[in-house]
C-alpha positions as a Python dict, from the first residue, in 0.01 Angstrom:
ca = {
    (1, 'X'): (0, 0, 0),
    (2, 'X'): (-78, 141, 329),
    (3, 'X'): (244, 359, 449),
    (4, 'X'): (194, 274, 826),
    (5, 'X'): (-86, 142, 1053),
    (6, 'X'): (-333, 441, 1113),
    (7, 'X'): (-389, 368, 712),
    (8, 'X'): (-510, 48, 729),
    (9, 'X'): (-755, -177, 973),
    (10, 'X'): (-575, -307, 1245),
    (11, 'X'): (-686, -623, 1510),
    (12, 'X'): (-857, -343, 1708),
    (13, 'X'): (-1047, -158, 1415),
    (14, 'X'): (-1175, -528, 1293),
    (15, 'X'): (-1283, -606, 1674),
    (16, 'X'): (-1470, -275, 1708),
    (17, 'X'): (-1604, -286, 1363),
    (18, 'X'): (-1730, -656, 1421),
    (19, 'X'): (-1833, -591, 1818),
    (20, 'X'): (-2077, -245, 1687),
    (21, 'X'): (-1856, 33, 1823),
    (22, 'X'): (-1757, 341, 1591),
    (23, 'X'): (-1395, 287, 1643),
    (24, 'X'): (-1112, 113, 1840),
    (25, 'X'): (-1051, 330, 2072),
    (26, 'X'): (-1335, 138, 2279),
    (27, 'X'): (-1043, -94, 2383),
    (28, 'X'): (-862, 205, 2566),
    (29, 'X'): (-1095, 224, 2809),
    (30, 'X'): (-1208, -162, 2850),
    (31, 'X'): (-854, -227, 2948),
    (32, 'X'): (-894, 98, 3178),
    (33, 'X'): (-1184, -55, 3321),
    (34, 'X'): (-1062, -351, 3393),
    (35, 'X'): (-753, -222, 3579),
    (36, 'X'): (-868, 67, 3740),
    (37, 'X'): (-1254, -65, 3790),
    (38, 'X'): (-1411, 276, 3681),
    (39, 'X'): (-1768, 192, 3604),
    (40, 'X'): (-2012, 89, 3785),
    (41, 'X'): (-2409, 24, 3745),
    (42, 'X'): (-2616, 343, 3820),
    (43, 'X'): (-2290, 543, 3790),
    (44, 'X'): (-2378, 918, 3646),
    (45, 'X'): (-2075, 920, 3403),
    (46, 'X'): (-1946, 1240, 3182),
    (47, 'X'): (-1797, 1165, 2847),
    (48, 'X'): (-1600, 1477, 2720),
    (49, 'X'): (-1492, 1470, 2378),
    (50, 'X'): (-1726, 1160, 2306),
    (51, 'X'): (-1738, 1171, 1948),
    (52, 'X'): (-1797, 959, 1727),
    (53, 'X'): (-1899, 784, 2053),
    (54, 'X'): (-1707, 454, 2119),
    (55, 'X'): (-1697, 522, 2503),
    (56, 'X'): (-2040, 639, 2531),
    (57, 'X'): (-2140, 334, 2356),
    (58, 'X'): (-1918, 133, 2637),
    (59, 'X'): (-2028, 277, 2906),
    (60, 'X'): (-2428, 254, 2825),
    (61, 'X'): (-2336, -108, 2770),
    (62, 'X'): (-2136, -187, 3075),
    (63, 'X'): (-2389, -5, 3268),
    (64, 'X'): (-2666, -200, 3138),
    (65, 'X'): (-2962, 48, 3114),
    (66, 'X'): (-2881, 198, 3449),
    (67, 'X'): (-2718, 516, 3531),
    (68, 'X'): (-2684, 775, 3314),
    (69, 'X'): (-2424, 906, 3061),
    (70, 'X'): (-2370, 1278, 2933),
    (71, 'X'): (-2151, 1288, 2639),
    (72, 'X'): (-2018, 1605, 2469),
    (73, 'X'): (-1854, 1719, 2171),
    (74, 'X'): (-1829, 1968, 1883),
    (75, 'X'): (-1890, 1703, 1673),
    (76, 'X'): (-2232, 1482, 1630),
    (77, 'X'): (-2233, 1104, 1793),
    (78, 'X'): (-2241, 882, 1516),
    (79, 'X'): (-2607, 733, 1423),
    (80, 'X'): (-2607, 420, 1640),
    (81, 'X'): (-2503, 558, 1942),
    (82, 'X'): (-2834, 574, 2133),
    (83, 'X'): (-2992, 488, 2493),
    (84, 'X'): (-3249, 601, 2695),
    (85, 'X'): (-2993, 723, 2968),
    (86, 'X'): (-2800, 919, 2728),
    (87, 'X'): (-2815, 1289, 2714),
    (88, 'X'): (-2528, 1443, 2421),
    (89, 'X'): (-2460, 1802, 2451),
    (90, 'X'): (-2308, 1914, 2127),
    (91, 'X'): (-2074, 2224, 2165),
    (92, 'X'): (-1759, 2376, 2302),
    (93, 'X'): (-1652, 2236, 2613),
    (94, 'X'): (-1498, 2582, 2689),
    (95, 'X'): (-1858, 2758, 2636),
    (96, 'X'): (-2006, 2911, 2943),
    (97, 'X'): (-2314, 2775, 2824),
    (98, 'X'): (-2201, 2404, 2737),
    (99, 'X'): (-2058, 2395, 3133),
    (100, 'X'): (-2382, 2493, 3258),
    (101, 'X'): (-2573, 2245, 3084),
    (102, 'X'): (-2321, 1988, 3168),
    (103, 'X'): (-2315, 2110, 3549),
    (104, 'X'): (-2694, 2082, 3570),
    (105, 'X'): (-2688, 1717, 3443),
    (106, 'X'): (-2379, 1607, 3737),
    (107, 'X'): (-2269, 1558, 3984),
    (108, 'X'): (-2105, 1274, 3834),
    (109, 'X'): (-1931, 950, 3924),
    (110, 'X'): (-1705, 898, 3690),
    (111, 'X'): (-1545, 1120, 3430),
    (112, 'X'): (-1341, 1052, 3082),
    (113, 'X'): (-1199, 1240, 2859),
    (114, 'X'): (-1051, 1068, 2503),
    (115, 'X'): (-1041, 1377, 2327),
    (116, 'X'): (-752, 1427, 2108),
    (117, 'X'): (-655, 1788, 1940),
    (118, 'X'): (-655, 1798, 1537),
    (119, 'X'): (-303, 1718, 1484),
    (120, 'X'): (-57, 1929, 1262),
    (121, 'X'): (244, 1635, 1244),
    (122, 'X'): (421, 1838, 1447),
    (123, 'X'): (539, 1674, 1800),
    (124, 'X'): (568, 1991, 2001),
    (125, 'X'): (273, 2196, 1867),
    (126, 'X'): (33, 1898, 1905),
    (127, 'X'): (156, 1799, 2266),
    (128, 'X'): (80, 2181, 2385),
    (129, 'X'): (-263, 2139, 2194),
    (130, 'X'): (-313, 1792, 2413),
    (131, 'X'): (-216, 1952, 2708),
    (132, 'X'): (-478, 2231, 2703),
    (133, 'X'): (-741, 1946, 2668),
    (134, 'X'): (-622, 1802, 2962),
    (135, 'X'): (-613, 2077, 3167),
    (136, 'X'): (-976, 2129, 3057),
    (137, 'X'): (-1107, 1795, 3157),
    (138, 'X'): (-917, 1812, 3498),
    (139, 'X'): (-1107, 2154, 3547),
    (140, 'X'): (-1415, 1948, 3488),
    (141, 'X'): (-1321, 1674, 3712),
    (142, 'X'): (-1213, 1905, 3987),
    (143, 'X'): (-1543, 2107, 3967),
    (144, 'X'): (-1785, 1817, 3873),
    (145, 'X'): (-1695, 1507, 4017),
    (146, 'X'): (-1831, 1366, 4357),
    (147, 'X'): (-1624, 1282, 4668),
    (148, 'X'): (-1500, 932, 4577),
    (149, 'X'): (-1542, 998, 4202),
    (150, 'X'): (-1263, 862, 3962),
    (151, 'X'): (-1124, 1054, 3610),
    (152, 'X'): (-942, 893, 3302),
    (153, 'X'): (-801, 1119, 3073),
    (154, 'X'): (-621, 1101, 2703),
    (155, 'X'): (-260, 1285, 2697),
    (156, 'X'): (27, 1282, 2430),
    (157, 'X'): (327, 1210, 2616),
    (158, 'X'): (555, 1519, 2700),
    (159, 'X'): (755, 1664, 2967),
    (160, 'X'): (458, 1824, 3145),
    (161, 'X'): (265, 1489, 3205),
    (162, 'X'): (454, 1494, 3560),
    (163, 'X'): (272, 1827, 3618),
    (164, 'X'): (-48, 1758, 3559),
    (165, 'X'): (6, 1430, 3749),
    (166, 'X'): (108, 1668, 4098),
    (167, 'X'): (-193, 1846, 4029),
    (168, 'X'): (-439, 1551, 3988),
    (169, 'X'): (-265, 1409, 4342),
    (170, 'X'): (-397, 1725, 4464),
    (171, 'X'): (-723, 1626, 4393),
    (172, 'X'): (-714, 1237, 4411),
    (173, 'X'): (-601, 993, 4614),
    (174, 'X'): (-421, 841, 4378),
    (175, 'X'): (-299, 938, 4037),
    (176, 'X'): (-65, 774, 3776),
    (177, 'X'): (-19, 686, 3387),
    (178, 'X'): (-122, 383, 3219),
    (179, 'X'): (-52, 311, 2856),
    (180, 'X'): (-342, 47, 2713),
    (181, 'X'): (-228, -245, 2481),
    (182, 'X'): (-466, -98, 2209),
    (183, 'X'): (-289, 196, 2194),
    (184, 'X'): (-78, 181, 1834),
    (185, 'X'): (276, 101, 1897),
    (186, 'X'): (398, 422, 1708),
    (187, 'X'): (146, 619, 1881),
    (188, 'X'): (299, 871, 2181),
    (189, 'X'): (-56, 904, 2354),
    (190, 'X'): (-93, 773, 2700),
    (191, 'X'): (-346, 797, 3011),
    (192, 'X'): (-330, 955, 3361),
    (193, 'X'): (-592, 804, 3556),
    (194, 'X'): (-746, 976, 3912),
    (195, 'X'): (-886, 752, 4159),
    (196, 'X'): (-1112, 863, 4457),
    (197, 'X'): (-1161, 1254, 4475),
    (198, 'X'): (-1118, 1352, 4773),
    (199, 'X'): (-1349, 1581, 5034),
}
């Protein structure tokens, strides 16, 4: 018998499978887009920490063959994730050569990051690792978004969330936290949203 909801398919997992997405995380991005209007046709979008590819798939479907999606992860995307307007870069997001490849494919209208660290079960360690990923994603957003561009990143809730939001408010007209309904009840993840990168 399953010990918790992570060990059995829930409503969102079953829905993702039936709709052809590699993971349930797609519905978090869908909710973010519905609330904040993040994705538009003809956008150039950067998906950081993209594997297995649910967010990339949603971006490709939403833009309906227009624009371009650049996805990057240490791990490959699921074989089902493909598109003529998809560029996948496999590698470490902190590596200079990967940063150069990503920069060359930009600039971007939208940067999204659903990356999560390898969790240890120690909340202090896991939130610290999550914060490092968020800081990296914020760097990408600041360096590679067009003026007026938007940003969404996952973070494990902790005391430093407000410090990151303060930093984001220097970069964006608006920055706020948002927890989609598709997050598991026991999860301590949430999302930080940056709207309208300042010139």
